[in-house]
Coordinates of C-alpha atoms in Angstrom, one line a residue:
Chain A
X1 CA 82.3 54.3 82.5
X2 CA 83.7 57.2 80.7
X3 CA 84.6 60.2 83.0
X4 CA 81.8 62.5 81.8
X5 CA 79.2 59.6 82.3
X6 CA 80.6 59.3 86.1
X7 CA 80.6 63.1 86.7
X8 CA 77.5 63.8 85.1
X9 CA 75.8 60.7 87.4
X10 CA 77.5 62.5 90.3
X11 CA 76.4 65.8 89.8
X12 CA 73.1 64.8 89.4
X13 CA 73.1 63.4 92.6
X14 CA 74.3 66.5 94.1
X15 CA 72.1 68.7 92.4
X16 CA 68.8 66.6 93.7
X17 CA 70.3 66.5 97.2
X18 CA 71.0 70.7 97.1
X19 CA 67.3 71.1 96.0
X20 CA 66.1 69.0 98.9
X21 CA 68.4 70.7 101.4
X22 CA 66.8 74.2 100.1
X23 CA 63.1 73.1 99.9
X24 CA 61.9 75.6 102.7
X25 CA 59.1 78.0 103.1
X26 CA 61.5 81.0 104.2
X27 CA 61.7 83.0 101.0
X28 CA 65.1 83.9 102.0
X29 CA 65.9 80.1 101.1
X30 CA 65.1 80.6 97.4
X31 CA 67.5 83.8 97.1
X32 CA 70.4 81.7 98.5
X33 CA 69.0 78.9 96.0
X34 CA 69.6 81.1 93.1
X35 CA 73.2 81.2 93.5
X36 CA 73.5 77.7 94.2
X37 CA 71.7 76.6 91.4
X38 CA 73.9 75.5 87.9
X39 CA 77.6 74.8 89.6
X40 CA 79.9 72.7 87.9
X41 CA 80.0 70.5 91.7
X42 CA 83.5 69.9 91.4
X43 CA 84.3 70.1 94.9
X44 CA 81.3 67.7 96.1
X45 CA 82.3 65.3 93.5
X46 CA 86.1 65.0 94.5
X47 CA 84.6 64.3 97.8
X48 CA 82.1 61.7 97.0
X49 CA 84.6 59.8 94.8
X50 CA 87.3 60.0 97.0
X51 CA 84.5 58.9 99.3
X52 CA 83.9 55.9 97.2
X53 CA 87.5 54.9 96.5
X54 CA 88.3 54.7 99.9
X55 CA 85.6 52.1 100.3
X56 CA 82.6 54.0 102.0
X57 CA 79.4 53.1 101.2
X58 CA 76.8 55.5 102.7
X59 CA 75.7 57.8 99.9
X60 CA 73.4 59.8 102.4
X61 CA 76.5 60.4 104.7
X62 CA 78.7 61.6 102.2
X63 CA 76.1 63.6 100.6
X64 CA 75.5 66.3 103.3
X65 CA 79.3 67.1 103.6
X66 CA 79.6 67.3 99.7
X67 CA 76.7 69.7 99.5
X68 CA 78.1 71.7 102.3
X69 CA 81.3 72.2 100.5
X70 CA 79.3 73.2 97.3
X71 CA 77.4 75.8 99.8
X72 CA 80.9 77.3 100.9
X73 CA 82.2 77.6 97.4
X74 CA 79.1 79.5 96.1
X75 CA 79.3 81.8 99.5
X76 CA 83.1 82.8 98.2
X77 CA 81.7 83.3 94.7
X78 CA 78.8 85.7 95.9
X79 CA 81.3 87.6 98.0
X80 CA 84.1 87.7 95.3
X81 CA 81.5 89.0 93.0
X82 CA 80.2 92.1 94.6
X83 CA 81.1 95.4 93.1
X84 CA 83.9 96.0 96.0
X85 CA 85.9 92.9 95.2
X86 CA 86.1 91.3 91.6
X87 CA 82.9 93.2 90.5
X88 CA 81.2 90.7 88.2
X89 CA 77.9 90.9 87.3
X90 CA 77.5 87.4 85.4
X91 CA 77.6 84.3 87.0
X92 CA 76.9 80.3 86.8
X93 CA 75.4 81.7 83.2
X94 CA 73.0 84.5 84.8
X95 CA 73.2 87.7 86.7
X96 CA 75.4 87.3 89.7
X97 CA 73.5 87.6 93.3
X98 CA 74.0 91.5 93.6
X99 CA 73.1 91.7 90.2
X100 CA 69.7 90.3 91.2
X101 CA 68.9 90.9 94.3
X102 CA 71.0 94.1 95.7
X103 CA 74.4 94.2 97.4
X104 CA 72.9 93.6 100.9
X105 CA 70.9 90.6 100.3
X106 CA 74.2 89.0 98.1
X107 CA 76.1 89.7 101.0
X108 CA 73.7 88.1 103.6
X109 CA 73.2 85.2 101.2
X110 CA 76.7 84.5 101.1
X111 CA 76.6 84.4 105.3
X112 CA 73.5 82.2 105.4
X113 CA 75.5 79.7 103.0
X114 CA 78.6 80.0 104.8
X115 CA 76.5 79.4 108.5
X116 CA 74.2 76.6 106.6
X117 CA 77.1 74.4 105.0
X118 CA 77.9 73.8 109.0
X119 CA 74.5 72.7 109.5
X120 CA 74.9 70.0 106.8
X121 CA 78.1 68.9 108.4
X122 CA 76.4 68.3 111.5
X123 CA 73.4 66.9 109.8
X124 CA 73.7 63.4 111.5
X125 CA 75.8 61.9 114.8
X126 CA 76.8 59.0 113.0
X127 CA 80.3 59.1 112.2
X128 CA 80.4 62.1 114.7
X129 CA 84.2 61.8 115.1
X130 CA 84.9 61.9 111.2
X131 CA 82.3 64.8 111.0
X132 CA 84.0 66.8 113.9
X133 CA 87.4 66.3 111.8
X134 CA 85.7 67.5 108.6
X135 CA 84.6 70.6 110.0
X136 CA 88.1 71.4 111.8
X137 CA 90.0 70.7 108.2
X138 CA 86.9 72.8 106.3
X139 CA 87.4 75.5 108.7
X140 CA 91.2 76.1 108.2
X141 CA 91.0 75.3 104.3
X142 CA 88.3 78.0 103.9
X143 CA 88.8 80.8 106.4
X144 CA 92.2 83.0 107.0
X145 CA 94.4 80.5 106.4
X146 CA 93.1 79.8 103.1
X147 CA 90.7 80.7 100.8
X148 CA 89.9 84.2 102.3
X149 CA 93.7 84.7 102.7
X150 CA 94.0 83.9 98.9
X151 CA 91.1 86.5 98.3
X152 CA 92.8 89.1 99.9
X153 CA 96.0 88.2 97.9
X154 CA 93.8 88.2 94.9
X155 CA 92.3 91.8 95.3
X156 CA 95.9 93.5 95.9
X157 CA 97.4 95.3 93.5
X158 CA 100.6 93.3 91.9
X159 CA 102.8 96.0 90.4
X160 CA 105.0 92.8 89.5
X161 CA 104.8 89.6 88.5
X162 CA 106.1 87.9 90.9
X163 CA 105.9 84.1 90.8
X164 CA 106.2 83.5 94.5
X165 CA 103.0 85.3 95.1
X166 CA 101.2 83.7 92.0
X167 CA 101.6 80.4 93.9
X168 CA 100.6 81.8 97.4
X169 CA 97.4 83.1 95.3
X170 CA 96.9 79.9 93.6
X171 CA 97.5 77.5 96.6
X172 CA 95.4 79.6 99.4
X173 CA 92.3 80.4 96.7
X174 CA 91.5 77.3 94.8
X175 CA 94.4 74.4 95.8
X176 CA 93.6 74.1 99.4
X177 CA 90.1 73.9 99.0
X178 CA 90.4 71.7 96.0
X179 CA 92.6 69.0 98.5
X180 CA 90.2 69.6 101.2
X181 CA 87.6 68.2 99.2
X182 CA 89.0 64.9 98.3
X183 CA 90.4 64.7 101.9
X184 CA 87.0 65.1 103.4
X185 CA 85.8 62.1 101.1
X186 CA 88.9 60.0 102.8
X187 CA 88.1 61.4 106.2
X188 CA 84.3 60.2 105.9
X189 CA 85.2 56.9 104.8
X190 CA 87.9 56.7 107.4
X191 CA 90.8 55.8 105.0
X192 CA 94.4 55.3 107.2
X193 CA 96.5 58.7 107.5
X194 CA 98.7 57.5 105.0
X195 CA 96.5 57.1 102.6
X196 CA 94.7 60.8 103.4
X197 CA 98.3 62.4 103.0
X198 CA 99.1 61.3 99.4
X199 CA 95.6 62.2 98.4
X200 CA 95.9 65.6 99.9
X201 CA 99.1 66.2 98.2
X202 CA 97.8 65.1 94.8
X203 CA 94.9 67.6 95.5
X204 CA 97.2 70.2 96.0
X205 CA 98.5 69.5 92.6
X206 CA 95.2 69.3 90.9
X207 CA 94.0 72.1 92.9
X208 CA 96.6 74.0 91.4
X209 CA 96.1 73.0 87.8
X210 CA 92.5 73.6 88.4
X211 CA 93.6 77.7 88.7
X212 CA 96.1 77.6 86.1
X213 CA 93.3 76.4 83.4
X214 CA 90.7 78.9 85.1
X215 CA 93.5 81.7 84.4
X216 CA 93.8 80.3 81.2
X217 CA 90.4 80.0 80.5
X218 CA 90.1 83.7 81.2
X219 CA 92.1 84.7 78.3
X220 CA 91.3 82.1 75.7
X221 CA 87.4 81.4 77.0
X222 CA 84.1 82.0 75.6
X223 CA 81.4 83.8 78.1
X224 CA 78.5 81.3 77.2
X225 CA 80.7 78.6 77.7
X226 CA 82.2 79.4 81.0
X227 CA 78.7 81.2 82.2
X228 CA 80.9 84.2 83.8
X229 CA 83.0 86.5 82.1
X230 CA 86.6 86.4 80.3
X231 CA 88.7 88.7 80.4
X232 CA 88.3 90.5 83.7
X233 CA 91.6 89.3 85.1
X234 CA 93.2 90.9 82.6
X235 CA 91.3 94.2 82.3
X236 CA 91.6 94.1 86.5
X237 CA 95.4 93.6 86.2
X238 CA 95.4 90.3 88.6
X239 CA 97.8 88.3 89.3
X240 CA 97.4 84.9 86.8
X241 CA 99.4 82.5 85.2
X242 CA 99.3 84.0 81.6
X243 CA 100.6 87.4 83.2
X244 CA 103.4 85.8 84.7
X245 CA 104.6 82.6 82.7
X246 CA 102.8 83.7 79.6
X247 CA 100.0 81.6 78.0
X248 CA 102.2 78.8 76.5
X249 CA 104.3 79.0 79.5
X250 CA 101.0 78.7 81.5
X251 CA 99.8 75.7 78.9
X252 CA 103.2 74.2 79.8
X253 CA 103.0 74.5 83.2
X254 CA 99.2 73.0 84.1
X255 CA 100.7 70.2 81.8
X256 CA 103.6 69.5 84.5
X257 CA 100.8 70.1 87.3
X258 CA 98.7 67.8 85.8
X259 CA 101.6 65.0 85.5
X260 CA 102.7 65.9 89.2
X261 CA 99.3 65.1 90.2
X262 CA 98.5 62.0 88.2
X263 CA 102.2 60.4 89.5
X264 CA 101.0 61.2 93.2
X265 CA 97.3 59.3 92.7
X266 CA 98.8 56.7 90.8
X267 CA 100.7 55.7 94.0
X268 CA 97.4 54.6 95.4
X269 CA 96.8 52.0 92.8
X270 CA 93.6 51.1 90.9
X271 CA 90.9 52.2 93.0
X272 CA 92.5 55.7 92.5
X273 CA 92.9 55.4 88.5
X274 CA 89.5 57.8 88.5
X275 CA 91.4 60.4 90.0
X276 CA 93.9 60.4 87.2
X277 CA 90.7 60.7 84.5
X278 CA 89.5 63.8 86.6
X279 CA 93.1 65.1 86.2
X280 CA 92.9 65.0 82.5
X281 CA 89.7 66.1 82.4
X282 CA 90.6 69.4 84.2
X283 CA 93.6 69.8 82.1
X284 CA 91.5 69.6 78.9
X285 CA 88.0 71.1 79.9
X286 CA 86.8 74.1 78.0
X287 CA 84.4 75.7 80.5
Chain B
X1 CA 81.6 90.4 144.2
X2 CA 79.4 92.4 142.6
X3 CA 78.0 92.5 138.9
X4 CA 80.3 95.1 137.4
X5 CA 83.6 93.2 138.9
X6 CA 82.1 90.1 137.7
X7 CA 81.6 91.0 134.5
X8 CA 84.8 93.0 134.5
X9 CA 87.0 89.7 135.4
X10 CA 85.4 87.8 132.7
X11 CA 85.7 90.4 130.0
X12 CA 89.5 90.5 130.7
X13 CA 90.0 86.6 130.5
X14 CA 88.1 86.6 127.3
X15 CA 90.4 89.9 125.9
X16 CA 93.4 87.7 126.8
X17 CA 92.3 84.9 125.0
X18 CA 91.3 87.2 122.3
X19 CA 94.8 88.4 121.8
X20 CA 96.4 85.1 122.0
X21 CA 94.0 83.6 118.9
X22 CA 94.9 86.7 116.9
X23 CA 98.8 86.5 117.2
X24 CA 99.6 85.1 114.1
X25 CA 102.6 86.6 111.9
X26 CA 100.1 86.9 108.6
X27 CA 99.1 90.6 108.8
X28 CA 95.5 89.7 108.1
X29 CA 95.4 88.5 111.6
X30 CA 96.0 92.3 112.3
X31 CA 93.1 93.4 109.8
X32 CA 90.9 91.0 111.6
X33 CA 91.8 91.8 115.1
X34 CA 91.5 95.6 114.8
X35 CA 87.4 94.8 114.5
X36 CA 87.4 92.2 117.7
X37 CA 89.2 94.5 119.9
X38 CA 87.4 96.7 122.5
X39 CA 83.9 94.8 122.4
X40 CA 81.7 94.4 125.5
X41 CA 82.1 90.6 125.4
X42 CA 78.3 89.8 126.5
X43 CA 77.8 86.7 124.3
X44 CA 81.0 85.0 125.5
X45 CA 80.9 86.2 129.2
X46 CA 77.6 84.8 129.2
X47 CA 78.9 81.4 127.9
X48 CA 81.8 81.1 130.7
X49 CA 78.8 82.3 133.2
X50 CA 76.7 79.5 132.2
X51 CA 79.3 77.0 131.9
X52 CA 80.7 77.4 135.4
X53 CA 77.0 78.0 137.0
X54 CA 76.5 74.4 135.6
X55 CA 79.8 73.0 137.6
X56 CA 82.0 73.4 134.3
X57 CA 85.8 73.8 135.7
X58 CA 88.1 73.7 132.4
X59 CA 88.6 77.5 131.8
X60 CA 90.4 76.9 128.3
X61 CA 87.7 74.4 127.4
X62 CA 85.0 76.9 127.5
X63 CA 87.3 80.2 126.6
X64 CA 87.9 78.3 122.8
X65 CA 84.1 78.0 122.6
X66 CA 83.5 81.6 124.1
X67 CA 85.6 83.4 121.8
X68 CA 84.5 81.8 119.0
X69 CA 81.0 83.8 119.7
X70 CA 82.7 86.7 119.7
X71 CA 84.4 86.5 116.1
X72 CA 80.7 85.5 114.7
X73 CA 79.3 88.3 116.5
X74 CA 81.8 90.7 115.6
X75 CA 81.8 89.2 111.7
X76 CA 78.3 90.2 111.8
X77 CA 78.7 93.7 112.9
X78 CA 81.4 93.9 110.2
X79 CA 78.9 93.0 107.4
X80 CA 76.0 94.9 109.3
X81 CA 78.1 97.9 109.0
X82 CA 78.8 97.9 105.4
X83 CA 77.4 100.7 102.9
X84 CA 74.9 98.2 101.5
X85 CA 73.4 97.8 104.7
X86 CA 73.5 99.9 107.9
X87 CA 76.1 102.1 106.4
X88 CA 77.8 102.9 109.5
X89 CA 81.2 104.2 109.2
X90 CA 81.4 104.6 113.5
X91 CA 81.8 101.0 115.9
X92 CA 83.1 100.1 119.0
X93 CA 84.6 103.4 119.4
X94 CA 86.4 103.8 116.1
X95 CA 85.7 103.9 112.6
X96 CA 84.2 100.5 111.3
X97 CA 86.3 98.3 108.9
X98 CA 85.4 99.3 105.5
X99 CA 86.0 102.8 106.8
X100 CA 89.5 101.8 107.8
X101 CA 90.3 99.1 105.2
X102 CA 88.0 99.6 102.5
X103 CA 85.0 97.0 101.5
X104 CA 86.4 94.5 100.3
X105 CA 89.1 93.6 103.1
X106 CA 86.0 94.4 105.3
X107 CA 83.9 91.9 103.6
X108 CA 86.9 89.2 104.0
X109 CA 87.6 90.4 107.3
X110 CA 83.9 89.3 108.5
X111 CA 84.3 85.9 106.3
X112 CA 87.8 85.3 108.2
X113 CA 86.5 85.9 111.4
X114 CA 83.3 83.6 110.8
X115 CA 85.5 80.9 109.6
X116 CA 88.0 81.1 112.4
X117 CA 85.4 80.7 114.9
X118 CA 84.8 77.0 113.8
X119 CA 88.6 76.5 113.8
X120 CA 88.3 77.7 117.4
X121 CA 85.2 75.3 118.2
X122 CA 87.2 72.8 117.4
X123 CA 90.3 73.5 118.8
X124 CA 90.8 70.5 121.3
X125 CA 89.2 66.9 121.0
X126 CA 88.4 66.9 124.7
X127 CA 84.6 67.5 125.3
X128 CA 84.6 66.3 121.3
X129 CA 80.5 65.3 121.8
X130 CA 80.0 68.5 123.5
X131 CA 81.6 70.6 121.0
X132 CA 79.8 69.1 118.2
X133 CA 76.2 69.9 119.6
X134 CA 77.9 73.4 119.9
X135 CA 78.6 73.7 116.4
X136 CA 75.3 72.3 115.3
X137 CA 73.6 75.0 117.6
X138 CA 75.8 77.4 116.7
X139 CA 75.1 77.5 112.9
X140 CA 71.3 76.8 113.5
X141 CA 71.6 80.2 115.4
X142 CA 73.7 82.3 113.5
X143 CA 72.5 81.1 109.9
X144 CA 69.5 81.3 107.2
X145 CA 66.9 80.5 110.8
X146 CA 68.7 82.8 112.9
X147 CA 71.1 86.1 112.6
X148 CA 71.1 86.3 109.3
X149 CA 67.5 86.0 108.9
X150 CA 67.0 88.6 111.5
X151 CA 69.5 90.6 109.3
X152 CA 67.4 90.3 106.0
X153 CA 64.1 91.5 107.7
X154 CA 65.7 94.3 109.8
X155 CA 67.4 95.6 106.2
X156 CA 63.8 95.5 104.4
X157 CA 61.7 98.8 104.5
X158 CA 58.8 98.4 106.7
X159 CA 55.7 101.0 105.9
X160 CA 53.8 99.2 108.7
X161 CA 54.9 99.2 112.4
X162 CA 53.9 96.0 112.6
X163 CA 54.6 94.2 116.3
X164 CA 55.2 90.8 115.2
X165 CA 57.2 91.9 112.2
X166 CA 59.4 93.2 115.0
X167 CA 59.1 90.2 117.7
X168 CA 60.5 88.2 114.5
X169 CA 63.6 90.6 114.1
X170 CA 64.3 90.9 117.5
X171 CA 63.9 87.0 118.0
X172 CA 66.2 86.3 114.7
X173 CA 68.8 89.1 115.1
X174 CA 69.5 88.9 118.9
X175 CA 67.6 87.1 120.9
X176 CA 68.5 83.6 119.6
X177 CA 72.4 84.4 119.5
X178 CA 72.2 85.7 123.2
X179 CA 70.0 82.7 124.3
X180 CA 72.9 80.4 121.9
X181 CA 75.7 81.8 124.1
X182 CA 74.1 80.8 127.3
X183 CA 73.1 77.5 125.9
X184 CA 76.6 76.6 124.8
X185 CA 78.2 77.1 127.9
X186 CA 75.6 74.5 129.7
X187 CA 76.0 72.3 126.4
X188 CA 79.7 72.7 127.4
X189 CA 79.4 71.5 131.3
X190 CA 77.5 68.7 130.2
X191 CA 74.0 70.6 131.5
X192 CA 71.1 67.8 131.6
X193 CA 68.6 68.6 129.2
X194 CA 65.8 70.1 131.2
X195 CA 68.2 72.9 132.4
X196 CA 69.4 73.4 129.2
X197 CA 65.9 74.0 128.1
X198 CA 65.2 76.4 131.0
X199 CA 68.3 78.5 130.6
X200 CA 67.5 78.5 126.5
X201 CA 64.1 80.0 127.2
X202 CA 65.5 82.6 129.7
X203 CA 68.1 83.4 127.2
X204 CA 65.3 84.2 124.6
X205 CA 63.8 86.7 127.3
X206 CA 66.9 88.1 128.2
X207 CA 68.1 88.6 124.0
X208 CA 64.6 90.2 123.3
X209 CA 65.4 93.0 126.1
X210 CA 69.0 93.3 125.0
X211 CA 67.2 94.1 121.5
X212 CA 65.1 96.4 123.7
X213 CA 67.9 98.0 125.1
X214 CA 69.8 98.7 122.1
X215 CA 66.8 100.2 120.4
X216 CA 66.1 102.2 123.1
X217 CA 69.4 103.2 123.2
X218 CA 69.6 104.7 119.6
X219 CA 67.0 107.0 121.0
X220 CA 68.4 107.9 124.3
X221 CA 72.3 107.2 124.1
X222 CA 75.3 109.4 123.6
X223 CA 78.0 108.6 120.7
X224 CA 80.9 108.2 123.2
X225 CA 79.5 106.1 125.5
X226 CA 77.7 103.7 122.7
X227 CA 80.7 103.8 120.4
X228 CA 78.3 104.0 117.5
X229 CA 76.3 106.1 115.9
X230 CA 72.8 106.7 117.8
X231 CA 69.6 107.8 116.0
X232 CA 70.6 105.7 113.1
X233 CA 67.4 103.2 113.1
X234 CA 65.2 106.6 113.2
X235 CA 67.2 107.7 110.5
X236 CA 66.7 104.8 108.3
X237 CA 63.5 104.0 109.4
X238 CA 64.3 100.7 111.2
X239 CA 61.5 98.9 112.6
X240 CA 62.5 99.2 116.1
X241 CA 60.6 99.0 119.7
X242 CA 60.1 102.6 120.2
X243 CA 58.8 103.4 116.7
X244 CA 56.1 100.4 117.4
X245 CA 55.5 100.8 121.0
X246 CA 56.8 104.8 121.8
X247 CA 59.6 105.3 124.1
X248 CA 57.9 104.7 127.7
X249 CA 55.7 101.8 125.9
X250 CA 59.3 100.4 124.9
X251 CA 61.0 100.8 128.3
X252 CA 57.7 99.2 130.0
X253 CA 58.3 96.4 127.7
X254 CA 61.7 96.1 128.6
X255 CA 60.8 95.6 132.1
X256 CA 58.4 93.0 131.5
X257 CA 60.9 90.9 129.9
X258 CA 63.4 91.4 132.6
X259 CA 60.5 90.1 134.6
X260 CA 60.1 87.0 132.4
X261 CA 63.7 86.5 132.0
X262 CA 64.4 86.7 135.9
X263 CA 61.4 84.1 136.6
X264 CA 62.7 81.6 134.2
X265 CA 66.2 82.0 135.4
X266 CA 65.0 82.2 139.2
X267 CA 63.4 78.6 138.8
X268 CA 66.9 76.9 138.5
X269 CA 68.2 78.1 142.1
X270 CA 70.6 79.8 143.5
X271 CA 73.6 78.7 141.4
X272 CA 71.7 80.5 138.8
X273 CA 71.2 83.9 140.5
X274 CA 73.8 85.5 138.7
X275 CA 71.7 85.5 135.7
X276 CA 69.3 87.6 137.6
X277 CA 72.0 90.0 137.9
X278 CA 73.0 89.9 134.5
X279 CA 69.1 90.3 133.3
X280 CA 69.3 93.6 135.9
X281 CA 72.6 95.1 134.2
X282 CA 70.8 95.0 130.9
X283 CA 67.8 96.5 131.6
X284 CA 69.7 99.3 133.1
X285 CA 72.5 99.6 130.8
X286 CA 73.6 103.0 129.2
X287 CA 75.7 101.7 126.4

């Protein structure tokens, strides 16, 4: 199976599971689902791929956890798009939550998704130890030592184009969460710690690559294809890879991070070959 | 020991533990701690009281969980005070987070506290099963089937003073979280399910009482004593107990909920006598 087909197949599984989790009578679940709809599902797909590469076979078990990751990612997008933050009215090819429902419901739908993710993490008691570890790792990676801290750095005014600060933003805002997604799949499959460590490291490289391509697509991408507004980073004077290294410098460094990621995943043998293909896919993505 | 001394003693323990949890070099932890400082600590105190009443003896174990509850409560206050929500510039006797740090950092400090709470819930692996259950119960009670849903109802315009809607707001916004706090202490002490059920029920009555007195103090309270702005509910045409039942009707019903709570706690015998005293304390509170 080629990589596009693989990703499409897993995306379908995630989309179906998400629809199930949001089929509640409470109309507020529809408000939350509006923002959940139509994601690329990168994080849950990484979790499932890692689970399967590590020998995991219970799809239901990993799906609840994988979907929880997508809920947290979506909550961070909703809050990130708020007028007081990045002020973006367009997301996933449609009006962002605050544009559609107003700011108050946007804040609350983010809050609701965040809490609901932990309901999914605790959905079953099989693999209780693994799920407990997942919750511990998730709360560290997405909180004030990870994603939230990355956002704090990201919204600051940066007079200087400092490479160290750029790395801190990329690492905290994106790479820790991408790495976490792979790690979570391995934890759920009870993978040995040596393998988890390698996957975590490869995931950090892949995550930095992911943010490099995001920064590059903000310069070169098309609104219809991206489903979000390009050129916002430039307009808002964000600290991005093209600002620090220039567009060709950023592209060069993206390729270097892709090579680092692939060298790392390669050490794990043929079962993890898929992660090399995902890395190339991320390097060459146009949306 | 009388009830005021008891509450002051437990509050001191919670305050000290919270200070410890926020002594990080990262300056964003100071931003979060600004909003954590100076709470009444009702929820963590209820968790500790319930833990001890159920025979729990490991203070460190319950403190991490109890402090997690306070973090979640504080996050909900920060988001609730935002201009798009209740628009309150004054909280816990000082400027609210968005007034002090701007809206973006306020949103993020709420998000950070929410995530950090789950780090505290997973701080240790002793009582892993109990902690897992705590996380499950917390995510349900504070998410889109609990606190967040209560906020969604609370910010809606209510043309009619409908008692059923008032009950839904009180139950979801406040009572489930108060009841949860008591339940969490019992879970951590491995209390039998029959006792947990009774505590949960008493906690719902206590929680509704708590919101009744909150609604009443919005009418009768003083800003300096409350540490927040009174008369905002009236100004914003919120659905409150005095609006539905009149001030004396609300006071009468508050007493009835206090009686229901005490009758319920009373069934558990002398070990739980303290909860009757806490109930009277909440009924008669002036802040």
